[in-house]
Amino acid sequence: RPGGRFPRRWQRDFLRDVHGVHLDPATHDAVATSGNSDSIFKCVLALTSAGDVILSDEHTYTGLLACARPLGRFVAGVASDRDGVLPEALVETCAKLAANGRRAAVCYVIPTGSNPTGATMPKRRREHLYLACRAAGLAIVEDDSYCLLRYGPARGLACVSAGPPSFLALDCAAGFGDGRVARLDSFSKSLCPGLRLGFLTAPVGLIDKLQVVNEVTTWALSGVAMRASEALLERFAEHGYARLDRQVVRVQACYATRRDWLLAACGRHLKGLASWNAPDAGMFLFLECAADVDAADLLEAMLDAGVAIL
């Protein structure tokens, strides 16, 4: 398997110990990648063909668009609300695509602290969306980059077990899942982005395909980065992930403070001009301008003020 034995074993143990997902080695495996952007690229190659459609939230990660379009894949936005993608809208979108001779192959979701909406899907929404994807024959790519950046009462790694189950957990649940989820994990938001280390966990059939994809793309991850990552992860796993838990608490506190500052500023300056929901996870606050405000007119002024626009 690409990525070596250590990162795969570490990821399986982490999913079991922190996420409560017990992987059957006969059905699931994990592979190390050069971060979640690399994982997305490889999932697009392995799960879709040119001309296929990838479904996502109507407001989604721009990296998915940048990856899919040059490869001849199309990304179709699905209507959503404050809890994420609407299952009934996904079914309707699939039906419209099929009526026009188009094939939807994958549903891409960021279930926790979504980029850019900040939405976190509750358990019931995840279950209904999973069932909708099953009915439509869609694979699910679960990009959970922000799963450790949660700001509820439970802090540190305890936030994971206190939150809704991952799509991978649903996929592995006896009598519910049927092996259609590829889960993407990354520590770039909680440990160190420069190492470019991610994990992709999926059914073994997909991992076998990804081994071939690796052989013609990245070939192998950086040996230096992998050795540094191995040493780091080994330390963070000691004593029941005690060091990792302390690090996650620090990062959560940092981003929660920034969120609160931004919410306070929005409350002071944007009342009547925009609406927003306070995110309970992630790094994003999504603003929706009032009907009489043209966001395009704000572009130059925001750039002049040093505010980046995506």
PDB file of C-alpha atoms in Angstrom:
ATOM      1  CA  ARG A   1       0.000   0.000   0.000  1.00  0.00           C
ATOM      2  CA  PRO A   2       1.220   3.557  -0.714  1.00  0.00           C
ATOM      3  CA  GLY A   3       2.295   5.629   2.225  1.00  0.00           C
ATOM      4  CA  GLY A   4       3.951   2.887   4.274  1.00  0.00           C
ATOM      5  CA  ARG A   5       2.791   0.790   7.205  1.00  0.00           C
ATOM      6  CA  PHE A   6       3.167   3.303  10.034  1.00  0.00           C
ATOM      7  CA  PRO A   7       0.761   6.040   8.842  1.00  0.00           C
ATOM      8  CA  ARG A   8      -1.865   3.454   7.894  1.00  0.00           C
ATOM      9  CA  ARG A   9      -1.654   1.760  11.298  1.00  0.00           C
ATOM     10  CA  TRP A  10      -1.687   5.138  13.090  1.00  0.00           C
ATOM     11  CA  GLN A  11      -4.772   6.246  11.185  1.00  0.00           C
ATOM     12  CA  ARG A  12      -6.664   3.020  11.907  1.00  0.00           C
ATOM     13  CA  ASP A  13      -5.825   3.338  15.616  1.00  0.00           C
ATOM     14  CA  PHE A  14      -6.803   7.029  15.657  1.00  0.00           C
ATOM     15  CA  LEU A  15     -10.150   6.342  14.003  1.00  0.00           C
ATOM     16  CA  ARG A  16     -10.816   3.605  16.563  1.00  0.00           C
ATOM     17  CA  ASP A  17      -9.626   5.458  19.669  1.00  0.00           C
ATOM     18  CA  VAL A  18     -10.894   8.978  18.908  1.00  0.00           C
ATOM     19  CA  HIS A  19     -13.698   8.571  16.351  1.00  0.00           C
ATOM     20  CA  GLY A  20     -15.002   5.223  17.588  1.00  0.00           C
ATOM     21  CA  VAL A  21     -14.794   3.712  14.090  1.00  0.00           C
ATOM     22  CA  HIS A  22     -13.576   0.112  14.098  1.00  0.00           C
ATOM     23  CA  LEU A  23     -12.298  -0.717  10.636  1.00  0.00           C
ATOM     24  CA  ASP A  24     -12.399  -4.294   9.414  1.00  0.00           C
ATOM     25  CA  PRO A  25      -9.017  -4.879   7.688  1.00  0.00           C
ATOM     26  CA  ALA A  26     -10.785  -7.155   5.233  1.00  0.00           C
ATOM     27  CA  THR A  27     -13.008  -4.326   3.989  1.00  0.00           C
ATOM     28  CA  HIS A  28     -11.259  -1.017   4.722  1.00  0.00           C
ATOM     29  CA  ASP A  29      -7.753   0.389   4.648  1.00  0.00           C
ATOM     30  CA  ALA A  30      -6.009   3.755   4.896  1.00  0.00           C
ATOM     31  CA  VAL A  31      -3.375   5.489   2.812  1.00  0.00           C
ATOM     32  CA  ALA A  32      -1.182   8.506   3.533  1.00  0.00           C
ATOM     33  CA  THR A  33      -1.396  11.419   1.086  1.00  0.00           C
ATOM     34  CA  SER A  34       0.234  14.811   0.607  1.00  0.00           C
ATOM     35  CA  GLY A  35      -2.635  16.552   2.385  1.00  0.00           C
ATOM     36  CA  ASN A  36      -6.340  16.642   1.663  1.00  0.00           C
ATOM     37  CA  SER A  37      -5.993  18.560  -1.599  1.00  0.00           C
ATOM     38  CA  ASP A  38      -3.969  15.605  -2.859  1.00  0.00           C
ATOM     39  CA  SER A  39      -6.638  13.250  -1.505  1.00  0.00           C
ATOM     40  CA  ILE A  40      -9.376  15.130  -3.360  1.00  0.00           C
ATOM     41  CA  PHE A  41      -7.425  14.990  -6.607  1.00  0.00           C
ATOM     42  CA  LYS A  42      -6.907  11.241  -6.290  1.00  0.00           C
ATOM     43  CA  CYS A  43     -10.539  10.577  -5.399  1.00  0.00           C
ATOM     44  CA  VAL A  44     -11.650  12.535  -8.456  1.00  0.00           C
ATOM     45  CA  LEU A  45      -9.346  10.448 -10.655  1.00  0.00           C
ATOM     46  CA  ALA A  46     -10.314   7.130  -9.088  1.00  0.00           C
ATOM     47  CA  LEU A  47     -14.066   7.609  -8.658  1.00  0.00           C
ATOM     48  CA  THR A  48     -15.074   9.564 -11.759  1.00  0.00           C
ATOM     49  CA  SER A  49     -14.557   9.667 -15.495  1.00  0.00           C
ATOM     50  CA  ALA A  50     -14.351  12.634 -17.851  1.00  0.00           C
ATOM     51  CA  GLY A  51     -17.824  14.118 -18.273  1.00  0.00           C
ATOM     52  CA  ASP A  52     -19.077  12.903 -14.890  1.00  0.00           C
ATOM     53  CA  VAL A  53     -20.694  15.274 -12.406  1.00  0.00           C
ATOM     54  CA  ILE A  54     -19.563  15.761  -8.810  1.00  0.00           C
ATOM     55  CA  LEU A  55     -22.259  17.037  -6.462  1.00  0.00           C
ATOM     56  CA  SER A  56     -21.415  19.381  -3.613  1.00  0.00           C
ATOM     57  CA  ASP A  57     -22.866  22.129  -1.485  1.00  0.00           C
ATOM     58  CA  GLU A  58     -23.846  25.099  -3.665  1.00  0.00           C
ATOM     59  CA  HIS A  59     -21.058  26.974  -1.852  1.00  0.00           C
ATOM     60  CA  THR A  60     -18.055  24.678  -1.685  1.00  0.00           C
ATOM     61  CA  TYR A  61     -14.295  24.464  -1.371  1.00  0.00           C
ATOM     62  CA  THR A  62     -12.677  26.163  -4.358  1.00  0.00           C
ATOM     63  CA  GLY A  63      -9.953  23.506  -4.414  1.00  0.00           C
ATOM     64  CA  LEU A  64     -12.528  20.978  -5.583  1.00  0.00           C
ATOM     65  CA  LEU A  65     -13.445  23.216  -8.522  1.00  0.00           C
ATOM     66  CA  ALA A  66      -9.796  23.822  -9.397  1.00  0.00           C
ATOM     67  CA  CYS A  67      -9.158  20.083  -9.366  1.00  0.00           C
ATOM     68  CA  ALA A  68     -12.245  18.816 -11.175  1.00  0.00           C
ATOM     69  CA  ARG A  69     -12.603  21.241 -14.071  1.00  0.00           C
ATOM     70  CA  PRO A  70      -9.196  20.703 -15.737  1.00  0.00           C
ATOM     71  CA  LEU A  71      -9.831  16.954 -15.560  1.00  0.00           C
ATOM     72  CA  GLY A  72     -13.069  17.296 -17.531  1.00  0.00           C
ATOM     73  CA  ARG A  73     -15.341  16.738 -14.553  1.00  0.00           C
ATOM     74  CA  PHE A  74     -18.214  19.059 -13.680  1.00  0.00           C
ATOM     75  CA  VAL A  75     -19.213  20.261 -10.221  1.00  0.00           C
ATOM     76  CA  ALA A  76     -22.924  20.871  -9.617  1.00  0.00           C
ATOM     77  CA  GLY A  77     -24.033  22.774  -6.544  1.00  0.00           C
ATOM     78  CA  VAL A  78     -26.897  21.353  -4.486  1.00  0.00           C
ATOM     79  CA  ALA A  79     -29.184  23.576  -2.437  1.00  0.00           C
ATOM     80  CA  SER A  80     -28.391  23.714   1.257  1.00  0.00           C
ATOM     81  CA  ASP A  81     -29.484  25.324   4.509  1.00  0.00           C
ATOM     82  CA  ARG A  82     -27.715  26.064   7.782  1.00  0.00           C
ATOM     83  CA  ASP A  83     -27.274  22.298   8.358  1.00  0.00           C
ATOM     84  CA  GLY A  84     -25.625  21.627   5.000  1.00  0.00           C
ATOM     85  CA  VAL A  85     -26.717  19.916   1.782  1.00  0.00           C
ATOM     86  CA  LEU A  86     -30.443  19.126   1.576  1.00  0.00           C
ATOM     87  CA  PRO A  87     -31.004  15.402   0.822  1.00  0.00           C
ATOM     88  CA  GLU A  88     -34.193  16.075  -1.143  1.00  0.00           C
ATOM     89  CA  ALA A  89     -32.355  18.650  -3.267  1.00  0.00           C
ATOM     90  CA  LEU A  90     -29.639  16.104  -3.997  1.00  0.00           C
ATOM     91  CA  VAL A  91     -32.228  13.594  -5.211  1.00  0.00           C
ATOM     92  CA  GLU A  92     -33.844  16.258  -7.394  1.00  0.00           C
ATOM     93  CA  THR A  93     -30.486  17.297  -8.869  1.00  0.00           C
ATOM     94  CA  CYS A  94     -29.618  13.682  -9.710  1.00  0.00           C
ATOM     95  CA  ALA A  95     -32.968  13.239 -11.443  1.00  0.00           C
ATOM     96  CA  LYS A  96     -32.459  16.389 -13.539  1.00  0.00           C
ATOM     97  CA  LEU A  97     -28.968  15.287 -14.540  1.00  0.00           C
ATOM     98  CA  ALA A  98     -30.190  11.817 -15.513  1.00  0.00           C
ATOM     99  CA  ALA A  99     -32.987  13.316 -17.598  1.00  0.00           C
ATOM    100  CA  ASN A 100     -30.334  15.202 -19.545  1.00  0.00           C
ATOM    101  CA  GLY A 101     -28.134  12.155 -19.996  1.00  0.00           C
ATOM    102  CA  ARG A 102     -25.587  13.200 -17.367  1.00  0.00           C
ATOM    103  CA  ARG A 103     -24.073  10.923 -14.731  1.00  0.00           C
ATOM    104  CA  ALA A 104     -23.595  12.054 -11.155  1.00  0.00           C
ATOM    105  CA  ALA A 105     -20.839   9.926  -9.643  1.00  0.00           C
ATOM    106  CA  VAL A 106     -19.764  11.475  -6.342  1.00  0.00           C
ATOM    107  CA  CYS A 107     -21.114  13.623  -3.529  1.00  0.00           C
ATOM    108  CA  TYR A 108     -18.381  15.745  -1.923  1.00  0.00           C
ATOM    109  CA  VAL A 109     -19.173  16.916   1.609  1.00  0.00           C
ATOM    110  CA  ILE A 110     -17.393  18.871   4.339  1.00  0.00           C
ATOM    111  CA  PRO A 111     -19.615  17.829   7.245  1.00  0.00           C
ATOM    112  CA  THR A 112     -17.922  19.785  10.056  1.00  0.00           C
ATOM    113  CA  GLY A 113     -17.277  23.544   9.848  1.00  0.00           C
ATOM    114  CA  SER A 114     -17.758  23.513   6.089  1.00  0.00           C
ATOM    115  CA  ASN A 115     -15.597  25.663   3.826  1.00  0.00           C
ATOM    116  CA  PRO A 116     -16.908  28.327   3.213  1.00  0.00           C
ATOM    117  CA  THR A 117     -20.326  28.185   4.906  1.00  0.00           C
ATOM    118  CA  GLY A 118     -19.196  27.132   8.388  1.00  0.00           C
ATOM    119  CA  ALA A 119     -22.097  24.676   8.591  1.00  0.00           C
ATOM    120  CA  THR A 120     -21.887  21.484  10.636  1.00  0.00           C
ATOM    121  CA  MET A 121     -24.302  18.714   9.699  1.00  0.00           C
ATOM    122  CA  PRO A 122     -26.252  17.224  12.608  1.00  0.00           C
ATOM    123  CA  LYS A 123     -26.566  13.456  12.891  1.00  0.00           C
ATOM    124  CA  ARG A 124     -30.007  13.230  11.312  1.00  0.00           C
ATOM    125  CA  ARG A 125     -28.953  15.281   8.259  1.00  0.00           C
ATOM    126  CA  ARG A 126     -25.901  13.039   7.777  1.00  0.00           C
ATOM    127  CA  GLU A 127     -28.020   9.900   7.932  1.00  0.00           C
ATOM    128  CA  HIS A 128     -30.585  11.240   5.461  1.00  0.00           C
ATOM    129  CA  LEU A 129     -27.905  12.470   3.073  1.00  0.00           C
ATOM    130  CA  TYR A 130     -26.131   9.110   3.235  1.00  0.00           C
ATOM    131  CA  LEU A 131     -29.374   7.321   2.342  1.00  0.00           C
ATOM    132  CA  ALA A 132     -30.024   9.775  -0.493  1.00  0.00           C
ATOM    133  CA  CYS A 133     -26.553   9.086  -1.897  1.00  0.00           C
ATOM    134  CA  ARG A 134     -27.153   5.361  -1.646  1.00  0.00           C
ATOM    135  CA  ALA A 135     -30.447   5.674  -3.516  1.00  0.00           C
ATOM    136  CA  ALA A 136     -28.708   7.698  -6.233  1.00  0.00           C
ATOM    137  CA  GLY A 137     -25.720   5.340  -6.449  1.00  0.00           C
ATOM    138  CA  LEU A 138     -23.222   8.026  -5.412  1.00  0.00           C
ATOM    139  CA  ALA A 139     -19.888   7.532  -3.734  1.00  0.00           C
ATOM    140  CA  ILE A 140     -19.332   9.937  -0.827  1.00  0.00           C
ATOM    141  CA  VAL A 141     -16.077  11.831  -0.373  1.00  0.00           C
ATOM    142  CA  GLU A 142     -16.054  13.074   3.221  1.00  0.00           C
ATOM    143  CA  ASP A 143     -13.539  15.884   3.673  1.00  0.00           C
ATOM    144  CA  ASP A 144     -13.357  16.289   7.452  1.00  0.00           C
ATOM    145  CA  SER A 145     -10.417  18.692   7.614  1.00  0.00           C
ATOM    146  CA  TYR A 146     -12.007  20.709  10.427  1.00  0.00           C
ATOM    147  CA  CYS A 147     -13.270  17.873  12.623  1.00  0.00           C
ATOM    148  CA  LEU A 148     -11.004  18.891  15.544  1.00  0.00           C
ATOM    149  CA  LEU A 149     -11.892  22.586  15.336  1.00  0.00           C
ATOM    150  CA  ARG A 150     -15.129  22.438  17.318  1.00  0.00           C
ATOM    151  CA  TYR A 151     -16.268  25.016  19.851  1.00  0.00           C
ATOM    152  CA  GLY A 152     -18.990  23.308  21.855  1.00  0.00           C
ATOM    153  CA  PRO A 153     -18.834  22.501  25.582  1.00  0.00           C
ATOM    154  CA  ALA A 154     -16.567  19.510  24.913  1.00  0.00           C
ATOM    155  CA  ARG A 155     -13.035  20.601  24.063  1.00  0.00           C
ATOM    156  CA  GLY A 156      -9.943  18.712  22.978  1.00  0.00           C
ATOM    157  CA  LEU A 157     -10.356  15.297  21.396  1.00  0.00           C
ATOM    158  CA  ALA A 158     -13.552  14.771  23.416  1.00  0.00           C
ATOM    159  CA  CYS A 159     -15.285  17.078  20.923  1.00  0.00           C
ATOM    160  CA  VAL A 160     -15.233  14.255  18.365  1.00  0.00           C
ATOM    161  CA  SER A 161     -17.172  11.709  20.419  1.00  0.00           C
ATOM    162  CA  ALA A 162     -19.514  14.464  21.611  1.00  0.00           C
ATOM    163  CA  GLY A 163     -20.358  15.435  18.032  1.00  0.00           C
ATOM    164  CA  PRO A 164     -22.348  13.713  15.287  1.00  0.00           C
ATOM    165  CA  PRO A 165     -20.916  10.536  13.707  1.00  0.00           C
ATOM    166  CA  SER A 166     -18.752  10.819  10.629  1.00  0.00           C
ATOM    167  CA  PHE A 167     -19.992   9.530   7.293  1.00  0.00           C
ATOM    168  CA  LEU A 168     -17.347   6.814   7.589  1.00  0.00           C
ATOM    169  CA  ALA A 169     -18.849   5.759  10.923  1.00  0.00           C
ATOM    170  CA  LEU A 170     -22.258   5.509   9.242  1.00  0.00           C
ATOM    171  CA  ASP A 171     -20.684   3.578   6.385  1.00  0.00           C
ATOM    172  CA  CYS A 172     -19.177   1.043   8.791  1.00  0.00           C
ATOM    173  CA  ALA A 173     -22.315   0.701  10.932  1.00  0.00           C
ATOM    174  CA  ALA A 174     -23.760  -2.807  10.729  1.00  0.00           C
ATOM    175  CA  GLY A 175     -27.094  -2.856   8.941  1.00  0.00           C
ATOM    176  CA  PHE A 176     -26.749   0.712   7.697  1.00  0.00           C
ATOM    177  CA  GLY A 177     -23.616   1.315   5.637  1.00  0.00           C
ATOM    178  CA  ASP A 178     -22.595  -0.428   2.440  1.00  0.00           C
ATOM    179  CA  GLY A 179     -19.036   0.740   1.684  1.00  0.00           C
ATOM    180  CA  ARG A 180     -19.412   3.959  -0.325  1.00  0.00           C
ATOM    181  CA  VAL A 181     -17.438   6.488   1.776  1.00  0.00           C
ATOM    182  CA  ALA A 182     -13.899   7.756   1.284  1.00  0.00           C
ATOM    183  CA  ARG A 183     -12.895   9.757   4.364  1.00  0.00           C
ATOM    184  CA  LEU A 184     -10.244  12.485   4.154  1.00  0.00           C
ATOM    185  CA  ASP A 185      -8.375  13.483   7.327  1.00  0.00           C
ATOM    186  CA  SER A 186      -5.732  16.151   7.776  1.00  0.00           C
ATOM    187  CA  PHE A 187      -3.776  17.671  10.640  1.00  0.00           C
ATOM    188  CA  SER A 188      -2.868  20.806   8.687  1.00  0.00           C
ATOM    189  CA  LYS A 189      -5.465  22.835  10.612  1.00  0.00           C
ATOM    190  CA  SER A 190      -4.534  21.534  14.065  1.00  0.00           C
ATOM    191  CA  LEU A 191      -0.833  20.612  13.953  1.00  0.00           C
ATOM    192  CA  CYS A 192       1.280  21.841  11.056  1.00  0.00           C
ATOM    193  CA  PRO A 193       0.270  22.635   7.445  1.00  0.00           C
ATOM    194  CA  GLY A 194       3.828  22.533   6.122  1.00  0.00           C
ATOM    195  CA  LEU A 195       4.238  18.778   6.519  1.00  0.00           C
ATOM    196  CA  ARG A 196       1.530  18.191   3.884  1.00  0.00           C
ATOM    197  CA  LEU A 197       0.303  14.974   5.474  1.00  0.00           C
ATOM    198  CA  GLY A 198      -3.196  13.608   5.063  1.00  0.00           C
ATOM    199  CA  PHE A 199      -4.978  10.293   5.425  1.00  0.00           C
ATOM    200  CA  LEU A 200      -7.531   8.737   3.102  1.00  0.00           C
ATOM    201  CA  THR A 201      -9.599   5.885   4.534  1.00  0.00           C
ATOM    202  CA  ALA A 202     -11.832   3.900   2.193  1.00  0.00           C
ATOM    203  CA  PRO A 203     -12.948   0.426   1.126  1.00  0.00           C
ATOM    204  CA  VAL A 204     -10.020  -1.743   0.036  1.00  0.00           C
ATOM    205  CA  GLY A 205     -11.178  -1.744  -3.593  1.00  0.00           C
ATOM    206  CA  LEU A 206     -10.700   2.023  -3.764  1.00  0.00           C
ATOM    207  CA  ILE A 207      -7.378   1.858  -1.912  1.00  0.00           C
ATOM    208  CA  ASP A 208      -6.145  -0.624  -4.539  1.00  0.00           C
ATOM    209  CA  LYS A 209      -7.061   1.865  -7.274  1.00  0.00           C
ATOM    210  CA  LEU A 210      -5.351   4.665  -5.369  1.00  0.00           C
ATOM    211  CA  GLN A 211      -2.163   2.625  -5.240  1.00  0.00           C
ATOM    212  CA  VAL A 212      -2.129   2.725  -9.041  1.00  0.00           C
ATOM    213  CA  VAL A 213      -2.957   6.452  -9.029  1.00  0.00           C
ATOM    214  CA  ASN A 214      -0.047   7.079  -6.645  1.00  0.00           C
ATOM    215  CA  GLU A 215       2.328   5.221  -8.920  1.00  0.00           C
ATOM    216  CA  VAL A 216       1.641   7.615 -11.795  1.00  0.00           C
ATOM    217  CA  THR A 217       1.296  10.850  -9.794  1.00  0.00           C
ATOM    218  CA  THR A 218       3.204  11.392  -6.553  1.00  0.00           C
ATOM    219  CA  TRP A 219       5.073   8.037  -6.700  1.00  0.00           C
ATOM    220  CA  ALA A 220       5.947   8.372  -3.013  1.00  0.00           C
ATOM    221  CA  LEU A 221       5.579  10.925  -0.253  1.00  0.00           C
ATOM    222  CA  SER A 222       8.648  12.879   0.846  1.00  0.00           C
ATOM    223  CA  GLY A 223      10.814  10.616   2.971  1.00  0.00           C
ATOM    224  CA  VAL A 224      11.942  13.529   5.139  1.00  0.00           C
ATOM    225  CA  ALA A 225       8.389  14.737   5.720  1.00  0.00           C
ATOM    226  CA  MET A 226       7.179  11.206   6.424  1.00  0.00           C
ATOM    227  CA  ARG A 227       9.926  10.579   9.001  1.00  0.00           C
ATOM    228  CA  ALA A 228       9.206  13.896  10.700  1.00  0.00           C
ATOM    229  CA  SER A 229       5.468  13.145  10.653  1.00  0.00           C
ATOM    230  CA  GLU A 230       6.045   9.673  12.060  1.00  0.00           C
ATOM    231  CA  ALA A 231       8.079  11.046  14.980  1.00  0.00           C
ATOM    232  CA  LEU A 232       5.470  13.746  15.626  1.00  0.00           C
ATOM    233  CA  LEU A 233       2.493  11.393  15.484  1.00  0.00           C
ATOM    234  CA  GLU A 234       4.192   8.815  17.698  1.00  0.00           C
ATOM    235  CA  ARG A 235       4.692  11.445  20.386  1.00  0.00           C
ATOM    236  CA  PHE A 236       1.144  12.736  20.072  1.00  0.00           C
ATOM    237  CA  ALA A 237      -0.248   9.205  20.449  1.00  0.00           C
ATOM    238  CA  GLU A 238       1.547   8.570  23.763  1.00  0.00           C
ATOM    239  CA  HIS A 239      -0.444   8.386  27.007  1.00  0.00           C
ATOM    240  CA  GLY A 240      -3.819   8.220  25.289  1.00  0.00           C
ATOM    241  CA  TYR A 241      -3.091  11.088  22.885  1.00  0.00           C
ATOM    242  CA  ALA A 242      -2.462  13.431  25.831  1.00  0.00           C
ATOM    243  CA  ARG A 243      -0.126  15.751  23.891  1.00  0.00           C
ATOM    244  CA  LEU A 244      -2.457  15.849  20.903  1.00  0.00           C
ATOM    245  CA  ASP A 245      -5.384  16.616  23.213  1.00  0.00           C
ATOM    246  CA  ARG A 246      -3.531  19.610  24.705  1.00  0.00           C
ATOM    247  CA  GLN A 247      -2.620  20.869  21.236  1.00  0.00           C
ATOM    248  CA  VAL A 248      -6.216  20.584  20.033  1.00  0.00           C
ATOM    249  CA  VAL A 249      -7.451  22.486  23.105  1.00  0.00           C
ATOM    250  CA  ARG A 250      -5.001  25.324  22.310  1.00  0.00           C
ATOM    251  CA  VAL A 251      -6.030  25.508  18.663  1.00  0.00           C
ATOM    252  CA  GLN A 252      -9.727  25.405  19.536  1.00  0.00           C
ATOM    253  CA  ALA A 253      -9.272  28.243  22.013  1.00  0.00           C
ATOM    254  CA  CYS A 254      -7.403  30.323  19.422  1.00  0.00           C
ATOM    255  CA  TYR A 255     -10.028  29.943  16.709  1.00  0.00           C
ATOM    256  CA  ALA A 256     -12.950  30.292  19.108  1.00  0.00           C
ATOM    257  CA  THR A 257     -11.509  33.641  20.225  1.00  0.00           C
ATOM    258  CA  ARG A 258     -11.099  34.800  16.638  1.00  0.00           C
ATOM    259  CA  ARG A 259     -14.646  33.685  15.830  1.00  0.00           C
ATOM    260  CA  ASP A 260     -16.029  35.603  18.790  1.00  0.00           C
ATOM    261  CA  TRP A 261     -14.122  38.759  17.808  1.00  0.00           C
ATOM    262  CA  LEU A 262     -15.454  38.532  14.264  1.00  0.00           C
ATOM    263  CA  LEU A 263     -19.025  37.879  15.408  1.00  0.00           C
ATOM    264  CA  ALA A 264     -18.823  40.909  17.704  1.00  0.00           C
ATOM    265  CA  ALA A 265     -17.529  43.065  14.848  1.00  0.00           C
ATOM    266  CA  CYS A 266     -20.290  41.856  12.544  1.00  0.00           C
ATOM    267  CA  GLY A 267     -22.852  42.627  15.206  1.00  0.00           C
ATOM    268  CA  ARG A 268     -21.541  46.184  15.565  1.00  0.00           C
ATOM    269  CA  HIS A 269     -21.089  47.055  11.901  1.00  0.00           C
ATOM    270  CA  LEU A 270     -23.210  44.813   9.665  1.00  0.00           C
ATOM    271  CA  LYS A 271     -26.670  44.756  11.211  1.00  0.00           C
ATOM    272  CA  GLY A 272     -29.200  45.241   8.435  1.00  0.00           C
ATOM    273  CA  LEU A 273     -26.531  44.859   5.771  1.00  0.00           C
ATOM    274  CA  ALA A 274     -25.894  41.103   6.033  1.00  0.00           C
ATOM    275  CA  SER A 275     -27.013  37.966   7.838  1.00  0.00           C
ATOM    276  CA  TRP A 276     -24.951  35.128   9.267  1.00  0.00           C
ATOM    277  CA  ASN A 277     -25.011  32.097  11.543  1.00  0.00           C
ATOM    278  CA  ALA A 278     -22.467  31.644  14.314  1.00  0.00           C
ATOM    279  CA  PRO A 279     -20.410  28.557  13.366  1.00  0.00           C
ATOM    280  CA  ASP A 280     -19.722  25.978  16.066  1.00  0.00           C
ATOM    281  CA  ALA A 281     -16.757  24.498  14.179  1.00  0.00           C
ATOM    282  CA  GLY A 282     -14.174  25.305  11.538  1.00  0.00           C
ATOM    283  CA  MET A 283     -12.525  28.531  10.384  1.00  0.00           C
ATOM    284  CA  PHE A 284     -15.286  30.253   8.396  1.00  0.00           C
ATOM    285  CA  LEU A 285     -18.072  32.758   8.950  1.00  0.00           C
ATOM    286  CA  PHE A 286     -20.393  32.980   5.939  1.00  0.00           C
ATOM    287  CA  LEU A 287     -22.027  36.344   5.297  1.00  0.00           C
ATOM    288  CA  GLU A 288     -25.080  36.771   3.079  1.00  0.00           C
ATOM    289  CA  CYS A 289     -25.573  40.366   1.945  1.00  0.00           C
ATOM    290  CA  ALA A 290     -28.970  42.010   2.191  1.00  0.00           C
ATOM    291  CA  ALA A 291     -30.967  42.302  -1.020  1.00  0.00           C
ATOM    292  CA  ASP A 292     -30.087  45.974  -1.499  1.00  0.00           C
ATOM    293  CA  VAL A 293     -26.333  45.414  -1.066  1.00  0.00           C
ATOM    294  CA  ASP A 294     -24.281  44.549  -4.162  1.00  0.00           C
ATOM    295  CA  ALA A 295     -21.338  42.452  -3.007  1.00  0.00           C
ATOM    296  CA  ALA A 296     -19.474  43.217  -6.245  1.00  0.00           C
ATOM    297  CA  ASP A 297     -19.404  46.913  -5.316  1.00  0.00           C
ATOM    298  CA  LEU A 298     -17.607  46.007  -2.091  1.00  0.00           C
ATOM    299  CA  LEU A 299     -14.782  44.146  -3.815  1.00  0.00           C
ATOM    300  CA  GLU A 300     -12.388  47.039  -4.469  1.00  0.00           C
ATOM    301  CA  ALA A 301     -13.011  48.631  -1.086  1.00  0.00           C
ATOM    302  CA  MET A 302     -12.308  45.354   0.706  1.00  0.00           C
ATOM    303  CA  LEU A 303      -9.133  44.748  -1.269  1.00  0.00           C
ATOM    304  CA  ASP A 304      -7.965  48.274  -0.477  1.00  0.00           C
ATOM    305  CA  ALA A 305      -8.575  47.500   3.204  1.00  0.00           C
ATOM    306  CA  GLY A 306      -6.400  44.389   3.006  1.00  0.00           C
ATOM    307  CA  VAL A 307      -9.250  41.884   3.049  1.00  0.00           C
ATOM    308  CA  ALA A 308      -8.694  38.882   0.756  1.00  0.00           C
ATOM    309  CA  ILE A 309     -11.571  37.832  -1.487  1.00  0.00           C
ATOM    310  CA  LEU A 310     -12.149  34.275  -2.711  1.00  0.00           C
TER     311      LEU A 310
END
